[in-house]
mmCIF file with all atom_site columns, C-alpha atoms in Angstrom:
data_model
loop_
_atom_site.group_PDB
_atom_site.id
_atom_site.type_symbol
_atom_site.label_atom_id
_atom_site.label_alt_id
_atom_site.label_comp_id
_atom_site.label_asym_id
_atom_site.label_entity_id
_atom_site.label_seq_id
_atom_site.pdbx_PDB_ins_code
_atom_site.Cartn_x
_atom_site.Cartn_y
_atom_site.Cartn_z
_atom_site.occupancy
_atom_site.B_iso_or_equiv
_atom_site.pdbx_formal_charge
_atom_site.auth_seq_id
_atom_site.auth_comp_id
_atom_site.auth_asym_id
_atom_site.auth_atom_id
_atom_site.pdbx_PDB_model_num
ATOM 1   C CA . GLU A 1 1   ? -28.854 0.338   -4.737  1.00 67.00 ? 16  GLU A CA 1
ATOM 2   C CA . MET A 1 2   ? -25.960 2.689   -5.213  1.00 61.00 ? 17  MET A CA 1
ATOM 3   C CA . ILE A 1 3   ? -25.210 2.563   -1.590  1.00 59.00 ? 18  ILE A CA 1
ATOM 4   C CA . ARG A 1 4   ? -25.361 -1.053  -1.735  1.00 59.00 ? 19  ARG A CA 1
ATOM 5   C CA . SER A 1 5   ? -22.936 -1.293  -4.576  1.00 54.00 ? 20  SER A CA 1
ATOM 6   C CA . LYS A 1 6   ? -20.500 0.623   -2.537  1.00 52.00 ? 21  LYS A CA 1
ATOM 7   C CA . LEU A 1 7   ? -20.741 -1.493  0.292   1.00 52.00 ? 22  LEU A CA 1
ATOM 8   C CA . HIS A 1 8   ? -17.591 -3.270  -0.343  1.00 53.00 ? 23  HIS A CA 1
ATOM 9   C CA . SER A 1 9   ? -15.429 -0.635  -2.012  1.00 55.00 ? 24  SER A CA 1
ATOM 10  C CA . PHE A 1 10  ? -13.019 -0.350  0.804   1.00 63.00 ? 25  PHE A CA 1
ATOM 11  C CA . ASP A 1 11  ? -12.427 -4.028  1.473   1.00 72.00 ? 26  ASP A CA 1
ATOM 12  C CA . GLU A 1 12  ? -8.919  -4.197  -0.068  1.00 80.00 ? 27  GLU A CA 1
ATOM 13  C CA . GLY A 1 13  ? -7.947  -1.432  2.201   1.00 83.00 ? 28  GLY A CA 1
ATOM 14  C CA . LYS A 1 14  ? -9.256  -3.190  5.230   1.00 90.00 ? 29  LYS A CA 1
ATOM 15  C CA . ASP A 1 15  ? -7.504  -6.369  4.342   1.00 91.00 ? 30  ASP A CA 1
ATOM 16  C CA . ALA A 1 16  ? -4.327  -4.762  3.416   1.00 94.00 ? 31  ALA A CA 1
ATOM 17  C CA . GLY A 1 17  ? -4.558  -2.790  6.730   1.00 95.00 ? 32  GLY A CA 1
ATOM 18  C CA . GLU A 1 18  ? -5.362  -6.075  8.600   1.00 96.00 ? 33  GLU A CA 1
ATOM 19  C CA . TYR A 1 19  ? -2.444  -7.622  6.974   1.00 97.00 ? 34  TYR A CA 1
ATOM 20  C CA . ILE A 1 20  ? -0.100  -4.902  7.919   1.00 97.00 ? 35  ILE A CA 1
ATOM 21  C CA . LYS A 1 21  ? -1.362  -4.864  11.446  1.00 97.00 ? 36  LYS A CA 1
ATOM 22  C CA . GLU A 1 22  ? -0.678  -8.759  11.769  1.00 97.00 ? 37  GLU A CA 1
ATOM 23  C CA . THR A 1 23  ? 3.006   -8.722  10.280  1.00 97.00 ? 38  THR A CA 1
ATOM 24  C CA . SER A 1 24  ? 4.526   -5.697  11.787  1.00 97.00 ? 39  SER A CA 1
ATOM 25  C CA . GLU A 1 25  ? 5.617   -4.195  14.875  1.00 97.00 ? 40  GLU A CA 1
ATOM 26  C CA . LYS A 1 26  ? 3.520   -1.169  16.249  1.00 97.00 ? 41  LYS A CA 1
ATOM 27  C CA . ASN A 1 27  ? 6.098   1.488   15.344  1.00 97.00 ? 42  ASN A CA 1
ATOM 28  C CA . ALA A 1 28  ? 6.067   0.273   11.732  1.00 97.00 ? 43  ALA A CA 1
ATOM 29  C CA . ILE A 1 29  ? 5.717   3.076   9.048   1.00 98.00 ? 44  ILE A CA 1
ATOM 30  C CA . VAL A 1 30  ? 3.890   2.684   5.782   1.00 98.00 ? 45  VAL A CA 1
ATOM 31  C CA . TYR A 1 31  ? 4.147   4.732   2.456   1.00 98.00 ? 46  TYR A CA 1
ATOM 32  C CA . ALA A 1 32  ? 0.647   4.862   1.009   1.00 97.00 ? 47  ALA A CA 1
ATOM 33  C CA . GLN A 1 33  ? -2.029  7.323   -0.372  1.00 96.00 ? 48  GLN A CA 1
ATOM 34  C CA . ALA A 1 34  ? -4.878  5.483   1.516   1.00 91.00 ? 49  ALA A CA 1
ATOM 35  C CA . LEU A 1 35  ? -4.174  7.271   4.671   1.00 91.00 ? 50  LEU A CA 1
ATOM 36  C CA . PRO A 1 36  ? -7.542  7.313   6.573   1.00 92.00 ? 51  PRO A CA 1
ATOM 37  C CA . VAL A 1 37  ? -8.627  3.635   5.769   1.00 91.00 ? 52  VAL A CA 1
ATOM 38  C CA . LEU A 1 38  ? -4.968  2.107   6.307   1.00 94.00 ? 53  LEU A CA 1
ATOM 39  C CA . THR A 1 39  ? -4.176  4.040   9.445   1.00 96.00 ? 54  THR A CA 1
ATOM 40  C CA . TYR A 1 40  ? -7.514  2.746   10.754  1.00 95.00 ? 55  TYR A CA 1
ATOM 41  C CA . TYR A 1 41  ? -7.135  -0.886  10.103  1.00 95.00 ? 56  TYR A CA 1
ATOM 42  C CA . SER A 1 42  ? -3.316  -1.189  10.411  1.00 97.00 ? 57  SER A CA 1
ATOM 43  C CA . GLU A 1 43  ? -2.995  1.070   13.590  1.00 97.00 ? 58  GLU A CA 1
ATOM 44  C CA . ARG A 1 44  ? 0.407   1.887   11.941  1.00 98.00 ? 59  ARG A CA 1
ATOM 45  C CA . LYS A 1 45  ? 1.697   5.438   11.130  1.00 98.00 ? 60  LYS A CA 1
ATOM 46  C CA . VAL A 1 46  ? 0.878   5.894   7.274   1.00 98.00 ? 61  VAL A CA 1
ATOM 47  C CA . ILE A 1 47  ? 2.771   8.567   5.408   1.00 97.00 ? 62  ILE A CA 1
ATOM 48  C CA . SER A 1 48  ? 1.735   9.990   2.183   1.00 97.00 ? 63  SER A CA 1
ATOM 49  C CA . ILE A 1 49  ? 3.901   9.225   -0.889  1.00 97.00 ? 64  ILE A CA 1
ATOM 50  C CA . PRO A 1 50  ? 5.590   12.422  -1.995  1.00 97.00 ? 65  PRO A CA 1
ATOM 51  C CA . SER A 1 51  ? 4.996   13.401  -5.351  1.00 96.00 ? 66  SER A CA 1
ATOM 52  C CA . ASN A 1 52  ? 8.868   13.875  -5.909  1.00 95.00 ? 67  ASN A CA 1
ATOM 53  C CA . GLN A 1 53  ? 10.225  10.379  -6.342  1.00 97.00 ? 68  GLN A CA 1
ATOM 54  C CA . SER A 1 54  ? 13.903  11.866  -5.341  1.00 96.00 ? 69  SER A CA 1
ATOM 55  C CA . GLU A 1 55  ? 12.248  13.034  -2.062  1.00 96.00 ? 70  GLU A CA 1
ATOM 56  C CA . PHE A 1 56  ? 10.735  9.740   -1.523  1.00 97.00 ? 71  PHE A CA 1
ATOM 57  C CA . GLU A 1 57  ? 14.180  7.963   -2.190  1.00 96.00 ? 72  GLU A CA 1
ATOM 58  C CA . LYS A 1 58  ? 15.919  10.381  0.051   1.00 95.00 ? 73  LYS A CA 1
ATOM 59  C CA . ASN A 1 59  ? 13.256  9.905   2.914   1.00 95.00 ? 74  ASN A CA 1
ATOM 60  C CA . ILE A 1 60  ? 13.629  5.840   2.918   1.00 95.00 ? 75  ILE A CA 1
ATOM 61  C CA . SER A 1 61  ? 16.957  5.841   4.710   1.00 92.00 ? 76  SER A CA 1
ATOM 62  C CA . VAL A 1 62  ? 15.650  8.485   7.285   1.00 95.00 ? 77  VAL A CA 1
ATOM 63  C CA . ILE A 1 63  ? 12.020  7.096   7.621   1.00 95.00 ? 78  ILE A CA 1
ATOM 64  C CA . LYS A 1 64  ? 12.835  3.461   7.315   1.00 96.00 ? 79  LYS A CA 1
ATOM 65  C CA . PRO A 1 65  ? 9.400   2.520   6.359   1.00 97.00 ? 80  PRO A CA 1
ATOM 66  C CA . ARG A 1 66  ? 8.471   -1.039  6.591   1.00 97.00 ? 81  ARG A CA 1
ATOM 67  C CA . TYR A 1 67  ? 5.761   -1.239  3.693   1.00 98.00 ? 82  TYR A CA 1
ATOM 68  C CA . LEU A 1 68  ? 4.721   0.681   0.535   1.00 97.00 ? 83  LEU A CA 1
ATOM 69  C CA . MET A 1 69  ? 1.390   -0.101  -0.332  1.00 97.00 ? 84  MET A CA 1
ATOM 70  C CA . LEU A 1 70  ? -0.047  0.939   -3.773  1.00 96.00 ? 85  LEU A CA 1
ATOM 71  C CA . THR A 1 71  ? -3.711  0.863   -4.721  1.00 92.00 ? 86  THR A CA 1
ATOM 72  C CA . LEU A 1 72  ? -5.719  1.992   -7.905  1.00 88.00 ? 87  LEU A CA 1
ATOM 73  C CA . TYR A 1 73  ? -8.483  3.433   -5.390  1.00 86.00 ? 88  TYR A CA 1
ATOM 74  C CA . GLU A 1 74  ? -6.247  6.276   -3.879  1.00 88.00 ? 89  GLU A CA 1
ATOM 75  C CA . ARG A 1 75  ? -3.816  7.087   -6.573  1.00 91.00 ? 90  ARG A CA 1
ATOM 76  C CA . SER A 1 76  ? -0.067  7.494   -5.992  1.00 96.00 ? 91  SER A CA 1
ATOM 77  C CA . PRO A 1 77  ? 2.046   9.338   -8.167  1.00 97.00 ? 92  PRO A CA 1
ATOM 78  C CA . ASP A 1 78  ? 2.755   7.731   -11.552 1.00 96.00 ? 93  ASP A CA 1
ATOM 79  C CA . TRP A 1 79  ? 6.130   6.914   -10.850 1.00 97.00 ? 94  TRP A CA 1
ATOM 80  C CA . ALA A 1 80  ? 5.367   5.037   -7.600  1.00 97.00 ? 95  ALA A CA 1
ATOM 81  C CA . TYR A 1 81  ? 3.699   2.200   -9.437  1.00 96.00 ? 96  TYR A CA 1
ATOM 82  C CA . LYS A 1 82  ? 6.949   1.574   -11.581 1.00 96.00 ? 97  LYS A CA 1
ATOM 83  C CA . TRP A 1 83  ? 9.352   2.182   -8.642  1.00 97.00 ? 98  TRP A CA 1
ATOM 84  C CA . PRO A 1 84  ? 9.099   -1.373  -7.025  1.00 96.00 ? 99  PRO A CA 1
ATOM 85  C CA . ILE A 1 85  ? 9.769   -3.074  -10.390 1.00 94.00 ? 100 ILE A CA 1
ATOM 86  C CA . LEU A 1 86  ? 12.851  -0.840  -10.984 1.00 96.00 ? 101 LEU A CA 1
ATOM 87  C CA . ASN A 1 87  ? 14.039  -1.396  -7.360  1.00 95.00 ? 102 ASN A CA 1
ATOM 88  C CA . GLN A 1 88  ? 13.644  -5.132  -6.773  1.00 94.00 ? 103 GLN A CA 1
ATOM 89  C CA . ASN A 1 89  ? 16.765  -5.017  -4.688  1.00 94.00 ? 104 ASN A CA 1
ATOM 90  C CA . MET A 1 90  ? 14.931  -2.786  -2.256  1.00 95.00 ? 105 MET A CA 1
ATOM 91  C CA . THR A 1 91  ? 11.568  -4.331  -2.168  1.00 96.00 ? 106 THR A CA 1
ATOM 92  C CA . THR A 1 92  ? 9.736   -7.624  -1.850  1.00 95.00 ? 107 THR A CA 1
ATOM 93  C CA . LEU A 1 93  ? 6.209   -8.070  -3.106  1.00 96.00 ? 108 LEU A CA 1
ATOM 94  C CA . GLU A 1 94  ? 4.211   -9.183  0.031   1.00 95.00 ? 109 GLU A CA 1
ATOM 95  C CA . LYS A 1 95  ? 0.603   -9.332  -0.930  1.00 95.00 ? 110 LYS A CA 1
ATOM 96  C CA . THR A 1 96  ? -1.862  -8.617  -3.786  1.00 94.00 ? 111 THR A CA 1
ATOM 97  C CA . TYR A 1 97  ? -5.515  -7.982  -3.684  1.00 91.00 ? 112 TYR A CA 1
ATOM 98  C CA . TYR A 1 98  ? -7.568  -8.245  -6.742  1.00 87.00 ? 113 TYR A CA 1
ATOM 99  C CA . TYR A 1 99  ? -10.972 -6.372  -7.632  1.00 78.00 ? 114 TYR A CA 1
ATOM 100 C CA . ASN A 1 100 ? -12.405 -9.299  -9.773  1.00 73.00 ? 115 ASN A CA 1
ATOM 101 C CA . ASN A 1 101 ? -12.998 -13.003 -9.034  1.00 73.00 ? 116 ASN A CA 1
ATOM 102 C CA . ASP A 1 102 ? -10.771 -14.457 -11.439 1.00 76.00 ? 117 ASP A CA 1
ATOM 103 C CA . ARG A 1 103 ? -7.696  -12.635 -9.958  1.00 75.00 ? 118 ARG A CA 1
ATOM 104 C CA . THR A 1 104 ? -6.434  -11.238 -13.020 1.00 78.00 ? 119 THR A CA 1
ATOM 105 C CA . GLN A 1 105 ? -6.678  -7.612  -12.107 1.00 83.00 ? 120 GLN A CA 1
ATOM 106 C CA . ALA A 1 106 ? -4.856  -6.239  -9.077  1.00 87.00 ? 121 ALA A CA 1
ATOM 107 C CA . SER A 1 107 ? -6.248  -3.365  -7.266  1.00 87.00 ? 122 SER A CA 1
ATOM 108 C CA . THR A 1 108 ? -3.900  -3.187  -4.394  1.00 93.00 ? 123 THR A CA 1
ATOM 109 C CA . GLN A 1 109 ? -0.363  -4.285  -3.509  1.00 95.00 ? 124 GLN A CA 1
ATOM 110 C CA . ILE A 1 110 ? 1.821   -4.378  -0.540  1.00 97.00 ? 125 ILE A CA 1
ATOM 111 C CA . PHE A 1 111 ? 5.636   -4.264  -0.986  1.00 97.00 ? 126 PHE A CA 1
ATOM 112 C CA . SER A 1 112 ? 8.020   -4.593  2.212   1.00 97.00 ? 127 SER A CA 1
ATOM 113 C CA . PHE A 1 113 ? 11.265  -2.751  2.287   1.00 96.00 ? 128 PHE A CA 1
ATOM 114 C CA . ARG A 1 114 ? 14.378  -5.139  2.689   1.00 91.00 ? 129 ARG A CA 1
ATOM 115 C CA . PRO A 1 115 ? 16.421  -4.223  5.634   1.00 82.00 ? 130 PRO A CA 1
#
């Protein structure tokens, strides 16, 4: 029963990876903490979000990531969850996945970086 209850625990990661794969070039880079599952399903380079916000902001212009994925399953640094809201001039919310059927509790969000 425990195994069955976990059967769909990575569905959002799978769906997010497939979305990224469908909507980006092969050389796209993604910032996320869910490295194994997202790398597998997106077939894109996934880089861990640094614990230091200033390092992340400095690296954006160098790395030029296409997406930022935030999820509750693989915790990012606390500052990362506020960053897209505070930097709406740099990102756009692309996709939200929910872990409840009435779609009120988001579990995973994908943001794209503006060119």
